Every structure is written in C-alpha cells, then in structure tokens.
Amino acid sequence: MSAGAATPAATETGTGPTPAIHVRGLRRVFGDRAVLDGLDLDVPRGEFLALLGASGTGKTTLLRILGALDHPDDGTVLVPRRRTIVFQEPRLVPNKRVLANVTVAMPRGEATRAVGLRALAEVGLDSHARAWPATLSGGEAQRVALARALVREPELLLLDEPFAALDALTRLRMQDLVGELCAAHRPAVLLVTHDVDEAIRLADRVTVLRGGALVRDERVTVPRPRDAADPAFRALRDRLLVDLGVRRPGAGADPTIREGELT
C-alpha cells in the first residue's frame, strides 16, 4: 500500500527502507471528541522515541493503534509486521512457567527453548525458567514480559508505561535494562510515559502530545550516561514541563510537583 493512501486500520510494512512508524493525518474519535486529530509521526528503525502527555491526551490510544489493538477513524498508519507490546502490567499466563510464558505461541521444540533461555539470560532470569509467575516480584515479572517481547526480535517495540507500577529503585534498574537491551537489539521503540526524567534518560527523541497532535518533537542531545543534574538535562526537562502545562515559562521548580513526573 502506498504510504500516502489513507486507511481506516493500521497497515503493516515490509522490511524495506521505510520508517518503522509512518503516521499521517491520524484521527481517532470517541463520541464527539477527537483524541487524535491529524497526528503526523515518523520513527526511523532503531530509534527510541518517548511520548509524553497528560492523562487522557491519547498516548495509549496511539500505542494501541500502532499495535493493532485499536483502529484509526482516518489517516495513514504504516508499521512493521514484527511488533510487540509491553504493558504496565506483565500480563503473564498464571498456569504457565516462566520459560513457557516467554515462548508462548511460539513453535515447540529445543530451538524455541534455547531462544527462550537466551532471552531470560538477557534479563537476568535464566535461573527462574521453571518458576511460576506467582512467585515472582513485580520487577521480575516485568523482566519476563520484556523477554517475551524481545524473544520475537521485533522491528517495533511498544512500551506502555512499563515501569509505572514498580518501586523507585526497581524502576531505575528496569530503565537501565531496557536501554541496554534496546541498544543491543535495535528495534524502533515507542515508550509511553508520564515521567519526564525517564523520557530524557532513555530516548533519542522526546515528543509531547496535546490537543490531539504533537506540540513538541525534539532530539535529546544530552550526552550519555545522562545525569539529571546536567544543565542540558534540566533545560530540556523545563521545556517539556512547560509543554505539559506543569510549569509556566521562566518559572522555577514547583515544590508541590514531584520533579520529572507528570500526574
């Protein structure tokens, strides 16, 4: 299908030189409200994009459309065939052991088992292959979900606030793990998050969704590893908080707001 042709549903691309995500004029309407209204977005293969926005602005709606869990009312949506999603909840199958959760719906056999064990080793859980999901901590369960997503070698990885339910320390460790794994596997990544610091820490680009369209699309030039005390980090954070309506232009930090996080 031509990249310029409008379609009411997400269309899969092949493996040619097209972007991993190509969106033009995307509209999604609920009742009389256009949650996404003429949205345009391109994400090259191998790029990590963070999507910020207040609750109800359509971030998860966009992710669900890209993952073929929802449909647009108008516009063009081109995505790769191989794409996977990690949600805020791990969504593990309770009556399957960890390894079986990682390789669920894949062909049975020694080759699949070996691939699954390698994926678990990448997230530091190869010793938990025979464990039941109920015995895992929240961070461990989310690592299993990440292994399940990456074992399929996706061209596009969609992350829907995957760290939101974790404690602060586990959240930082998971951010580091996701950054390392995405650098190794090189899928295109779309991370939906409310956490401004998280977006800056992980992403190559940061976008802000407001009023159904992107009001900011900026490349993150802060050198890695990224330090929240870096003036460039703080300056970008301030710009994003202004875009999100959390801070007035030129205003200092608001002591009533947890730094970096949008609620």
CSV table of N, CA and C in Angstrom, one decimal, residues 18 29 34 59 109 171 231:
chain,number,residue,atom,x,y,z
A,18,THR,N,11.6,1.7,4.5
A,18,THR,CA,10.6,2.6,5.1
A,18,THR,C,10.8,2.8,6.6
A,29,VAL,N,-11.6,9.2,17.1
A,29,VAL,CA,-12.7,10.0,17.7
A,29,VAL,C,-13.5,9.1,18.7
A,34,ALA,N,-12.2,14.3,19.4
A,34,ALA,CA,-11.1,13.8,18.6
A,34,ALA,C,-9.9,13.7,19.6
A,59,LYS,N,-2.2,9.1,24.4
A,59,LYS,CA,-0.9,8.4,24.3
A,59,LYS,C,-1.1,6.9,24.1
A,109,GLY,N,9.7,-27.0,20.8
A,109,GLY,CA,10.9,-27.7,20.3
A,109,GLY,C,12.2,-27.1,21.0
A,171,ARG,N,12.5,0.5,39.4
A,171,ARG,CA,12.2,1.3,38.2
A,171,ARG,C,13.5,1.8,37.5
A,231,PRO,N,23.1,20.6,33.2
A,231,PRO,CA,22.3,21.7,32.8
A,231,PRO,C,21.4,21.5,31.5
